[in-house]
CSV table of C-alpha atoms and ligand atoms in Angstrom, one decimal:
chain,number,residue,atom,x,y,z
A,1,UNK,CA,180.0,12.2,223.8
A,2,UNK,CA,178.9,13.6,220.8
A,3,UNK,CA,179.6,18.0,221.1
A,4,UNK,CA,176.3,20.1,220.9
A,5,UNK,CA,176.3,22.3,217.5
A,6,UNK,CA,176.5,26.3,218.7
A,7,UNK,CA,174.7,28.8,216.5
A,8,UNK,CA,175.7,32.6,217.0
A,9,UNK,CA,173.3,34.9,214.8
A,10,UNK,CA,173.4,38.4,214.8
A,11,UNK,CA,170.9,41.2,213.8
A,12,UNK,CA,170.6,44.1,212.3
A,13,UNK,CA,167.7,46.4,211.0
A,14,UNK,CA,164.1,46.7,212.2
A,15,UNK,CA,161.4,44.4,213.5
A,16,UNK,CA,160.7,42.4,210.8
A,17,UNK,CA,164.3,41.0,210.8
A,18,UNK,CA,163.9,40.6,214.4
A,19,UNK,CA,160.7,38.7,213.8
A,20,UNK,CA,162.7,36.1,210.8
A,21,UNK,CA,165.6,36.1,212.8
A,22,UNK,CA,163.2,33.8,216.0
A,23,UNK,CA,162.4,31.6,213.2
A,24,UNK,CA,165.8,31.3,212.3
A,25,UNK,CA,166.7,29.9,215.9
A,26,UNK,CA,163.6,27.4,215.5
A,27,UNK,CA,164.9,26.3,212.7
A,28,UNK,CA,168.7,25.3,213.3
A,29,UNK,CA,167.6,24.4,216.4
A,30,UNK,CA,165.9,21.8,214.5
A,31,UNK,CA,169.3,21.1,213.2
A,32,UNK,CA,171.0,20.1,216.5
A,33,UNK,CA,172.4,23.9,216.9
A,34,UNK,CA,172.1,25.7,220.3
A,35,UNK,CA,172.6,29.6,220.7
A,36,UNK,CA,175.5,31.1,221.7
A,37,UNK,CA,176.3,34.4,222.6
A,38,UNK,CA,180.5,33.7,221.6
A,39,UNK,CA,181.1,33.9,218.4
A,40,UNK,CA,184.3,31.9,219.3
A,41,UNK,CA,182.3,28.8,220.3
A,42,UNK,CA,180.2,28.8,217.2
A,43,UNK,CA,179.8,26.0,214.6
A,44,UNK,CA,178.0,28.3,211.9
A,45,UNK,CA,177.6,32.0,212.3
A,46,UNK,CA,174.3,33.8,211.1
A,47,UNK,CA,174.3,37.8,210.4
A,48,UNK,CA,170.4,38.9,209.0
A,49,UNK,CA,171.4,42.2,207.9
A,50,UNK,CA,169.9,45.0,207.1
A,51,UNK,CA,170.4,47.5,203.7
A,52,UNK,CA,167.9,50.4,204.6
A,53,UNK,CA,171.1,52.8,204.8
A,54,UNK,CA,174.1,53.0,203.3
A,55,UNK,CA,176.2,52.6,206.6
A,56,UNK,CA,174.3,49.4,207.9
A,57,UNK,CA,175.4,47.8,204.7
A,58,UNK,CA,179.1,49.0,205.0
A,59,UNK,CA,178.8,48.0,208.5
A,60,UNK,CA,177.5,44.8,207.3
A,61,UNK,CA,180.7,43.8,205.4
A,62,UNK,CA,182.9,45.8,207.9
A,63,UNK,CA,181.8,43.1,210.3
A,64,UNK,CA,181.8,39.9,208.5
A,65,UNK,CA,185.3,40.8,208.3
A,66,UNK,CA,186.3,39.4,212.0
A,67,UNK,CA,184.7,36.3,210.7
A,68,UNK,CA,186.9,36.5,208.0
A,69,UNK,CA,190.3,35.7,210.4
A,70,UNK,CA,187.9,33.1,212.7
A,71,UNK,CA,187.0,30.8,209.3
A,72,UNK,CA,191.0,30.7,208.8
A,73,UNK,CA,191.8,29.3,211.6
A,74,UNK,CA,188.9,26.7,211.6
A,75,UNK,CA,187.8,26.0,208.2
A,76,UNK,CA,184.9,24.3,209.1
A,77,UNK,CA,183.1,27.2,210.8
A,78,UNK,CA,180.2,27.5,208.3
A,79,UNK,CA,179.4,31.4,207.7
A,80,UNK,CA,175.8,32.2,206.1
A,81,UNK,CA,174.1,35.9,205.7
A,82,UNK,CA,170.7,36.3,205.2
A,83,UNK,CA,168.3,39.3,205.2
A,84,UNK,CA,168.2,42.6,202.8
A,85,UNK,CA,171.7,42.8,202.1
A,86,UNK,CA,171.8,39.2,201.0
A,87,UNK,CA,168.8,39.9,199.3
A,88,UNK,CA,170.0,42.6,197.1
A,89,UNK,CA,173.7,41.3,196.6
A,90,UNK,CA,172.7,37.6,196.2
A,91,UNK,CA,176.2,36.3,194.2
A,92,UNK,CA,177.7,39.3,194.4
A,93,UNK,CA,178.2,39.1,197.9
A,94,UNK,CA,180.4,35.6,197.6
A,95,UNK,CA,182.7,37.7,195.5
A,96,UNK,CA,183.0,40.3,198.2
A,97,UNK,CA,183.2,37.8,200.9
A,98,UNK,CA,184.5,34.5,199.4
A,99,UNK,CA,185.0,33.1,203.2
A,100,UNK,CA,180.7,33.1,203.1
A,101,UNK,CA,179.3,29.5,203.0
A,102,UNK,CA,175.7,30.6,202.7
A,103,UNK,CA,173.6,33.9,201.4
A,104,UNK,CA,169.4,33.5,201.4
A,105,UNK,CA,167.1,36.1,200.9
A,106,UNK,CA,164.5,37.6,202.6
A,107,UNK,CA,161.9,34.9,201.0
A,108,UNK,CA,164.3,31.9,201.6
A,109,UNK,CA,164.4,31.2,205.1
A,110,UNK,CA,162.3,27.4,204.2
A,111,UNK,CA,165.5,26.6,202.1
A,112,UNK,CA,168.0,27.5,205.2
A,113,UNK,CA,168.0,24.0,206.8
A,114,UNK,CA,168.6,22.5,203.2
A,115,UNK,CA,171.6,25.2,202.9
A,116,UNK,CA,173.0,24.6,206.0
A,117,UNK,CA,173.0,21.1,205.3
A,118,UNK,CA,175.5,21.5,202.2
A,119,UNK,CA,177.4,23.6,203.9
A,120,UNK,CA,178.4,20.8,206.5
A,121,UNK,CA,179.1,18.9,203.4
A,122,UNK,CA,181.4,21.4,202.0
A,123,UNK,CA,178.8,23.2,199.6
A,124,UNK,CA,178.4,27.0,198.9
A,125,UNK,CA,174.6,27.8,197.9
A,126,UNK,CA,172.8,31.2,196.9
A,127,UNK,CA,169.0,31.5,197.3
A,128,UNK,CA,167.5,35.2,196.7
A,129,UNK,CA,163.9,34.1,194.7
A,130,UNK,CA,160.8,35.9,195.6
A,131,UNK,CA,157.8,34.3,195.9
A,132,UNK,CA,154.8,36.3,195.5
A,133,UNK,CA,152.1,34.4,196.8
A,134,UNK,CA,150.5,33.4,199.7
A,135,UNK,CA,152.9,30.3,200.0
A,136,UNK,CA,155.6,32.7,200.8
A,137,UNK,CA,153.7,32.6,204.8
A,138,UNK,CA,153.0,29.0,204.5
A,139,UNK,CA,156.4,28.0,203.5
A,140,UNK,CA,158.0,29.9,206.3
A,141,UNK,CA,158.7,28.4,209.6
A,142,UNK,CA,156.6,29.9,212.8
A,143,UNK,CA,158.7,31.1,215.8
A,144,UNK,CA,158.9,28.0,218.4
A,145,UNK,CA,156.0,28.9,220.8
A,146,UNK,CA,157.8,28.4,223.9
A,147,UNK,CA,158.3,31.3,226.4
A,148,UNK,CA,158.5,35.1,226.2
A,149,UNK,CA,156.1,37.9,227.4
A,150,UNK,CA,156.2,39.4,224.4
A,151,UNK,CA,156.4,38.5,220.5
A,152,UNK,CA,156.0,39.5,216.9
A,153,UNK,CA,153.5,37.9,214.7
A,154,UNK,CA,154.0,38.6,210.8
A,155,UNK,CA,150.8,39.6,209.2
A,156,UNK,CA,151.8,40.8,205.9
A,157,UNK,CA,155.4,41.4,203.9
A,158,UNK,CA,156.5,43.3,201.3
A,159,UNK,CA,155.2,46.7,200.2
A,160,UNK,CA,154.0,48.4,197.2
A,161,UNK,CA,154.5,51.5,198.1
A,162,UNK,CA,157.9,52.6,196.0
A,163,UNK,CA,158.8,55.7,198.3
A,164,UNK,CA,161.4,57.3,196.5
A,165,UNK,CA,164.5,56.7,198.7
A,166,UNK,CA,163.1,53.5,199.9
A,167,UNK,CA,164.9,50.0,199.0
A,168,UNK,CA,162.4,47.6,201.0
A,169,UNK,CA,159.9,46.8,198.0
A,170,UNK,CA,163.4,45.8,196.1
A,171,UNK,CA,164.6,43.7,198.8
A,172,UNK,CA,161.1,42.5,200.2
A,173,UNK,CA,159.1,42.2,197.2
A,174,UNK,CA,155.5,43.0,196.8
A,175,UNK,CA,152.6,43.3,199.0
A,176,UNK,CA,150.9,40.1,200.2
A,177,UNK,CA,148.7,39.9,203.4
A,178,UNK,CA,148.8,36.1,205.6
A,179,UNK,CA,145.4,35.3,206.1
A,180,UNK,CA,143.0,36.0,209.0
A,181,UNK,CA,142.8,32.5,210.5
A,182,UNK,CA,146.4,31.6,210.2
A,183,UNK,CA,147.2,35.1,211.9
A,184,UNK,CA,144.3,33.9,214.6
A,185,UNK,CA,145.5,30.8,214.9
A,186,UNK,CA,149.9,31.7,215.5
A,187,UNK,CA,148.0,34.7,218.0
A,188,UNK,CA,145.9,31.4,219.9
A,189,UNK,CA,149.3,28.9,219.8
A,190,UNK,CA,151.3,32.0,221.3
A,191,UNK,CA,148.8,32.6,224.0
A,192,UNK,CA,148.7,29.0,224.7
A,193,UNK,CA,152.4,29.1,225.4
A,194,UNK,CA,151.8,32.1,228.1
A,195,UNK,CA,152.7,35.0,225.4
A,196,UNK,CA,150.9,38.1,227.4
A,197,UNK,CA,151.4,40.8,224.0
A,198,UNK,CA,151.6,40.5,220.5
A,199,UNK,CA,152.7,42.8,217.9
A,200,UNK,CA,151.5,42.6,214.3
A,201,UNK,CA,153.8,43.0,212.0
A,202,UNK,CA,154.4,43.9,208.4
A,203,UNK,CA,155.8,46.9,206.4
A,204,UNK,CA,152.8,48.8,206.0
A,205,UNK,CA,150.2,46.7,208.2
A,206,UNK,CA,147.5,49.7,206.7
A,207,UNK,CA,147.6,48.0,203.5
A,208,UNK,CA,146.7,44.6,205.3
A,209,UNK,CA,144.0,42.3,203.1
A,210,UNK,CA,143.9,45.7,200.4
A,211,UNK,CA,145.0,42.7,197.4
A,212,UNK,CA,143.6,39.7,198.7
A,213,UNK,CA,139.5,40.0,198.1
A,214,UNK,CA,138.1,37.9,200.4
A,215,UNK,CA,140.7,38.9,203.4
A,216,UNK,CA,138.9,41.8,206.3
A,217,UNK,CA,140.8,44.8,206.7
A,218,UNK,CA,143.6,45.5,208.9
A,219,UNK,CA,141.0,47.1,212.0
A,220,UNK,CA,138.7,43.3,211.2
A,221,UNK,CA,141.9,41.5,211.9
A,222,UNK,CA,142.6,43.3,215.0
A,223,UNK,CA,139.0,42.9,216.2
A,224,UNK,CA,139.4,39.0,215.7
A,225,UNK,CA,143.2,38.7,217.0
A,226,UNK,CA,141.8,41.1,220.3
A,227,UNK,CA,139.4,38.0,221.0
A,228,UNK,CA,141.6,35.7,221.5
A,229,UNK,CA,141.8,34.4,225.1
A,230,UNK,CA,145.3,35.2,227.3
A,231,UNK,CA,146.5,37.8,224.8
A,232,UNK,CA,146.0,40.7,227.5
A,233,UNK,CA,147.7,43.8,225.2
A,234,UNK,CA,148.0,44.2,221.6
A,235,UNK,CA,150.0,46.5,219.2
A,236,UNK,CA,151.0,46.7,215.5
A,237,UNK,CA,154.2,48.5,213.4
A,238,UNK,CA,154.4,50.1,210.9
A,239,UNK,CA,152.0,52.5,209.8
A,240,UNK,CA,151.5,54.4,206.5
A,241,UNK,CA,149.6,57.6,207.2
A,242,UNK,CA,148.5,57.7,203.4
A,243,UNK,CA,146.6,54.1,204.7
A,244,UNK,CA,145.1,55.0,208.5
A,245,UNK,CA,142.0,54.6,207.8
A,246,UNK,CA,138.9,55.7,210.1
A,247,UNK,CA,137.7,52.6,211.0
A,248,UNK,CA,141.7,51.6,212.0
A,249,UNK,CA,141.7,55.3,214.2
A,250,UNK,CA,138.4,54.2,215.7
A,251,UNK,CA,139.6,50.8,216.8
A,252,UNK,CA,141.7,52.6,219.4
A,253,UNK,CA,138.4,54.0,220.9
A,254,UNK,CA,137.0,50.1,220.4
A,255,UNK,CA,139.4,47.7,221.6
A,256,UNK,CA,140.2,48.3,225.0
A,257,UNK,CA,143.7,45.7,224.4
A,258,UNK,CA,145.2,47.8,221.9
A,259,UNK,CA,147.6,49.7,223.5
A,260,UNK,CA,147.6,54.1,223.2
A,261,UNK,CA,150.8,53.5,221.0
A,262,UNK,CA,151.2,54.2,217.3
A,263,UNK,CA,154.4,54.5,215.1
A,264,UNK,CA,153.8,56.6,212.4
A,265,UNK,CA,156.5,58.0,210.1
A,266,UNK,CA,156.1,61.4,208.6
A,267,UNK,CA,159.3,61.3,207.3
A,268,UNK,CA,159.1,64.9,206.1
A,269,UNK,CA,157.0,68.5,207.6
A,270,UNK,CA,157.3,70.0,203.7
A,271,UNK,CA,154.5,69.0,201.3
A,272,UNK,CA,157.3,69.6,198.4
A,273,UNK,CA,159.7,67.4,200.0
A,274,UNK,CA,156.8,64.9,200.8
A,275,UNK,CA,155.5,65.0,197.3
A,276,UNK,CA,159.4,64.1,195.7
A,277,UNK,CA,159.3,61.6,198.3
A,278,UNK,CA,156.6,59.8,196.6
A,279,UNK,CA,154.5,59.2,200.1
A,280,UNK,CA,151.1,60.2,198.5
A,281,UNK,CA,149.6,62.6,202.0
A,282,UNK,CA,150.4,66.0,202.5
A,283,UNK,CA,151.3,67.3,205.6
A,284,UNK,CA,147.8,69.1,206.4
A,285,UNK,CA,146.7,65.1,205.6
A,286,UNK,CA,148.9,64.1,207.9
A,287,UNK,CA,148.3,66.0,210.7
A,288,UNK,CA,144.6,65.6,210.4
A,289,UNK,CA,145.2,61.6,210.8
A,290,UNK,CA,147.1,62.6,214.2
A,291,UNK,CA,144.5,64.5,215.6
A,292,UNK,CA,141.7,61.6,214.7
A,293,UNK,CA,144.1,59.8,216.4
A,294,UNK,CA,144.4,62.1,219.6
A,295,UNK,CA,140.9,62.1,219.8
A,296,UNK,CA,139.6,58.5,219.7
A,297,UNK,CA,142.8,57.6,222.3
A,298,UNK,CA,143.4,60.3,224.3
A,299,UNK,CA,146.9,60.2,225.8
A,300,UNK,CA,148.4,57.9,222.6
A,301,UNK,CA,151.8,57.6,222.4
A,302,UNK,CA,152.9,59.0,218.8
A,303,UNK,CA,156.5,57.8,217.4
A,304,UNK,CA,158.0,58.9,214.3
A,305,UNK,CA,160.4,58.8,211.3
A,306,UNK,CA,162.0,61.6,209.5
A,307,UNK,CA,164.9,61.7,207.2
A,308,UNK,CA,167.0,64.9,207.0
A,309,UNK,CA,168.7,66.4,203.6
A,310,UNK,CA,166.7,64.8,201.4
A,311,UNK,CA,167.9,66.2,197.6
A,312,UNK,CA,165.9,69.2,196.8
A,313,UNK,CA,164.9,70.0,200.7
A,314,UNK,CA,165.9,73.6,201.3
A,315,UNK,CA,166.4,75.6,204.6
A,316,UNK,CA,162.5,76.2,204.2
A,317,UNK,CA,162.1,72.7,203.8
A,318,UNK,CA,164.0,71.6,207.1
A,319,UNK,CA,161.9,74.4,208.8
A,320,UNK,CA,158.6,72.8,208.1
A,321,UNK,CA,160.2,69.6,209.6
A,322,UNK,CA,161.0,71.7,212.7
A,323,UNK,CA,157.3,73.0,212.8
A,324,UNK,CA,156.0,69.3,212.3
A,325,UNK,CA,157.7,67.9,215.3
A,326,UNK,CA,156.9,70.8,217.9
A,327,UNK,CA,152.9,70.6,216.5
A,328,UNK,CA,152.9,66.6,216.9
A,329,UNK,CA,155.2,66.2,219.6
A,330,UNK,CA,156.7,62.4,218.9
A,331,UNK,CA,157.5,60.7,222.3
A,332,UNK,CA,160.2,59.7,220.3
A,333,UNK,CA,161.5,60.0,216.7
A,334,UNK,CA,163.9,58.0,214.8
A,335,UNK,CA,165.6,60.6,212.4
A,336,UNK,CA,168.9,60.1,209.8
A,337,UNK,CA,170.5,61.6,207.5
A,338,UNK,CA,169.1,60.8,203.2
A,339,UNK,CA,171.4,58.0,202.4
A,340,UNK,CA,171.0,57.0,198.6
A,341,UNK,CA,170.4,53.4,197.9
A,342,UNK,CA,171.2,52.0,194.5
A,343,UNK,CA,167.9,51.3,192.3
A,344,UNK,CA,165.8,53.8,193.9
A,345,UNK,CA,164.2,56.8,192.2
A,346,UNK,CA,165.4,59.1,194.7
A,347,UNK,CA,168.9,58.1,194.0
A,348,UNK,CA,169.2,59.7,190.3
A,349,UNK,CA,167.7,63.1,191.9
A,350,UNK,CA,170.2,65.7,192.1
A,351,UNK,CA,171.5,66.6,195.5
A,352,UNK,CA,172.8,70.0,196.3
A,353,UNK,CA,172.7,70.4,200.2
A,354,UNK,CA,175.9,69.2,201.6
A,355,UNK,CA,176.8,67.0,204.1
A,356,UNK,CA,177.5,69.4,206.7
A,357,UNK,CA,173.8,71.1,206.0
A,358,UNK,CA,172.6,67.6,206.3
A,359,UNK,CA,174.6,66.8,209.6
A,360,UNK,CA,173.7,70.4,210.9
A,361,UNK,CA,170.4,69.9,210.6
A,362,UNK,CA,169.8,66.4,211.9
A,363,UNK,CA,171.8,67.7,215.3
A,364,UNK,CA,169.0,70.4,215.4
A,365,UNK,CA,166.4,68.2,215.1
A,366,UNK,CA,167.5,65.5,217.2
A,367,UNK,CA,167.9,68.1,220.1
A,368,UNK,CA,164.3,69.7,219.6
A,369,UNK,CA,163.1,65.9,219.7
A,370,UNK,CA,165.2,65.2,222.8
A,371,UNK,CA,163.9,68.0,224.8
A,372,UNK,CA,160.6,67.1,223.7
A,373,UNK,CA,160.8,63.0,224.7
A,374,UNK,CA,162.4,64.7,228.2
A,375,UNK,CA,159.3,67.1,228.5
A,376,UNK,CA,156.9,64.1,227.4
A,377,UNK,CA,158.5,61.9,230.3
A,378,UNK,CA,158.3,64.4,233.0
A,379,UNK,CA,154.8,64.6,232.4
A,380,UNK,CA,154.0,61.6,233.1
A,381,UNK,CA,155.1,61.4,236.4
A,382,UNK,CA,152.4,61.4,238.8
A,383,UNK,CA,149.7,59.2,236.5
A,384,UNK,CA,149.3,55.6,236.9
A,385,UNK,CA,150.5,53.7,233.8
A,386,UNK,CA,149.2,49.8,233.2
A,387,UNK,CA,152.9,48.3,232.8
A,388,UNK,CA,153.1,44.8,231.0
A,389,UNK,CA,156.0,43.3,233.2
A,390,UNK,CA,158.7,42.0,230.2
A,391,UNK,CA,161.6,41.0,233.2
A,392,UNK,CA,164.5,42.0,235.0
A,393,UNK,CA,165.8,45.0,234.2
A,394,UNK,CA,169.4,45.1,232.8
A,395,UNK,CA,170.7,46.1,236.3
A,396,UNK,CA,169.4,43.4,237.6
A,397,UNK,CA,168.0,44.7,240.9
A,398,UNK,CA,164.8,46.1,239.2
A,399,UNK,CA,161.7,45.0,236.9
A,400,UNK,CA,161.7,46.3,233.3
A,401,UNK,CA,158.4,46.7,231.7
A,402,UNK,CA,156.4,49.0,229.0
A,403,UNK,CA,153.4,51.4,229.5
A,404,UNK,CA,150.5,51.0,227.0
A,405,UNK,CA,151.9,53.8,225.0
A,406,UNK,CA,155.5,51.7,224.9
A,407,UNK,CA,157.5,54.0,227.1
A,408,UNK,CA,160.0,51.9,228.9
A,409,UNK,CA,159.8,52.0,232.8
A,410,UNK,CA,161.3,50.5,235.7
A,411,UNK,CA,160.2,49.2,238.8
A,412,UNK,CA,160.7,47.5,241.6
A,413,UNK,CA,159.2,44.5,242.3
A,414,UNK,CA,159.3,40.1,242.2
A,415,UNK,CA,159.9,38.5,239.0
A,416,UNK,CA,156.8,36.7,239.4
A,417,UNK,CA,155.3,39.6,238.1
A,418,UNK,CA,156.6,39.1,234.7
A,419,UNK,CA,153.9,38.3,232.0
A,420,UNK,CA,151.3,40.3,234.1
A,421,UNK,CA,150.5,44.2,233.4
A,422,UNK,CA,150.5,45.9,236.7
A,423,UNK,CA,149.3,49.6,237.5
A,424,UNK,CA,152.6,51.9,238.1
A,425,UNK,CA,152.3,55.4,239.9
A,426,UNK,CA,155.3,57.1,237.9
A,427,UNK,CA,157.9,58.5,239.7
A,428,UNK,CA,160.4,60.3,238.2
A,429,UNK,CA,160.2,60.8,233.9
A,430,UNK,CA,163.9,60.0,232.6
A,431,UNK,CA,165.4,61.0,228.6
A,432,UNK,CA,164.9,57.4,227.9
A,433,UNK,CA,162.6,55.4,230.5
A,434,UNK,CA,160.2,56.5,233.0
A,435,UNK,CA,160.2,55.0,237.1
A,436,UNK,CA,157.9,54.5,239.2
A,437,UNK,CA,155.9,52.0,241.8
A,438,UNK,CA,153.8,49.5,241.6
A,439,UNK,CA,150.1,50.6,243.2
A,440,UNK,CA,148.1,47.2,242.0
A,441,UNK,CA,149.5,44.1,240.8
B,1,SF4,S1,155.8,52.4,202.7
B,1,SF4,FE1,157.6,53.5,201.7
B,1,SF4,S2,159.1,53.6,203.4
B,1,SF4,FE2,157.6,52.1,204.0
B,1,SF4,S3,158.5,50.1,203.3
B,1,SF4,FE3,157.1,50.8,201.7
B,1,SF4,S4,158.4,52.0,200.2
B,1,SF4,FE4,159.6,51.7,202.2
């Protein structure tokens, strides 16, 4: 009997590595190669990394070490990274980690079958080439359709942007939107295959069809995805304030399957820090986009961004961050600590807080955001929230779904009920998920 090939793939990093990495499994699959979930039963071993900080990269390399020892005792364990780091390293990184068989970029995931192949036969291959065309969507595989309640659809990659700390338009390339009917159509195939919710994704999904002439706008391309038949709810990350545009706000008010949820990173509360930053709104901007948005969706679920010690922010500075998050109250914030990455603007600019300013102040903000997400929770208890069903829960004696504005809730209930969205009385608001009962299924 001939043995079943085992792929084990990790990843790191945000959506959109999330989203490459399900094509990824399509495509070995196409190979012969099954997950795994044991790195010890593996055949080749995946990592999609991610380079948006300096510690997921030294992470990175930290753990392609314990592959290291595995590819010594079998030699013909085939080891491939892919994603940002492998983007932005691209030879380098078989210098660092000789034991590597593979390394494709984030625009080279049509060559992976071909690489993978010559690895089997012994071959080490390097692909990092952008391609800055539409082919870049056409040449890249579609997630398998099969299964799942929930799924990311790519819309647009890249990003013109050039925020000053940022290293995504150096590892992503530039802006280019997938067009309408090819979005339409993946949105129709995933439907087909019992999909319930699909997010749209890109790195500034604002910016969608801005290049490409003929292409509608981003709030168009909802309208047309929110027609299609069996897709019951409907989100999209991420979100440049600078590019919110009012017809994008008013498409909250509009289309009743896009759910009360936004993400949309500030970053900073201090206009100077903001302007350095290179994110081209101020902070009176930005607040005026929230409130647009609080008032065509009443209730909306805003999440944020913010970075801490970025060079130049002073204590007044970090205060005006404080003030931001207690006017907008995020029902949750992702915050870190600047971390330079090389061939950015921000990382020639002279840095005088110190680390333990930096590390002081993220621990004040994360608490102020903590007690905020707490508050926000408790407050919902009581309402009835329209839950998409995702599964069982991680305990395994519940349900684990989302409300509209993406706050994660338990519940109890069959499993039949996954796929559907359900109205939940909300019993008890947790720090990280909300309870509650199921009143109409
Ligand atoms: S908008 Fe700014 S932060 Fe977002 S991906 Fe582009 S450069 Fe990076």
């Amino acid at each position: 009997m001939i043995k079943a090939k085992k792929l084990y793939l990790e990843t790191f990093g945000c959506q959109m590595n999330v989203s490459d990495s399900e094509k990824i499994v399509t495509l070995m699959k196409g190979m012969g190669y099954g997950q795994t979930q044991e790195p010890g039963e593996a055949d080749l071993v995946l990592l999609n990394t991610c380079s948006i900080r300096a510690t997921a990269e030294q992470r990175m390399y930290g753990h392609l070490g314990k592959f290291k020892s595995m590819k010594k005792k079998r030699p013909e364990l085939i080891i491939g990274v892919g994603g940002c780091v492998a983007q932005q390293e691209g030879e380098e990184l078989l210098k660092k980690a000789p034991f590597v068989d593979l390394v494709f970029g984030t625009h080279n995931l049509h060559l992976l079958q071909k690489m993978v192949a010559g690895a089997e036969a012994g071959k080490k291959s390097v692909a990092t080439d952008f391609l800055d065309d539409e082919k870049r969507f056409d040449l890249f595989p579609h997630a398998e359709t099969e299964g799942g309640v929930t799924r990311f659809v790519t819309v647009m990659q890249g990003c013109d942007n050039f925020c000053a700390y940022c290293i995504v338009p150096h590892v992503r390339g530039r802006e280019i939107s997938r067009s309408a009917d090819k979005v339409v159509e993946e949105v129709a195939a995933l439907a087909a295959a019992g999909v319930t919710e699909v997010t749209l994704l890109g790195q500034n999904v604002n910016s969608y069809g801005f290049k490409e002439d003929a292409a509608p706008d981003f709030a168009e391309l909802l309208f047309r995805v929110a027609e299609v038949d069996g897709i019951e709810r409907l989100r999209f990350t991420t979100s440049h304030p600078k590019d919110i545009s009012a017809r994008l706000i008013d498409c909250f008010a509009q289309i009743p399957k896009l759910a009360p949820h936004i993400h949309l990173p500030a970053q900073s509360g201090s206009d100077e820090v903001l302007k350095r930053m290179n994110r081209g709104y101020t902070r009176a901007d930005y607040l005026a986009k929230v409130r647009a948005l609080e008032e065509a969706c009443p209730g909306i679920q805003i999440t944020g961004d913010m970075i801490v010690g970025f060079p130049g922010e002073d204590e007044a500075a970090f205060r005006e961050t404080m003030a931001l998050i207690e006017e907008v109250r995020y029902a949750d914030l992702f915050s870190f600590i600047y971390s330079p990455r090389p061939g950015t603007k921000a990382a020639g600019f002279p840095d005088e807080v110190t680390r333990k300013e930096k590390q002081g102040r993220l621990e004040l903000l994360q608490a102020a955001q903590k007690r905020i997400t707490l508050e926000r929770n408790q407050s919902l208890v009581g309402s009835v929230q329209r839950v998409l069903v995702e599964g069982a829960s991680s305990s395994g004696d519940s349900l684990f779904g989302r409300t509209g504005g993406n706050r994660g809730t338990v519940l109890h209930g069959d499993l039949a009920l996954a796929g559907r969205i359900v109205e939940v009385r909300i019993t008890e608001g947790l720090q990280t998920l909300l309870k509650g009962e199921v009143v109409h299924a």
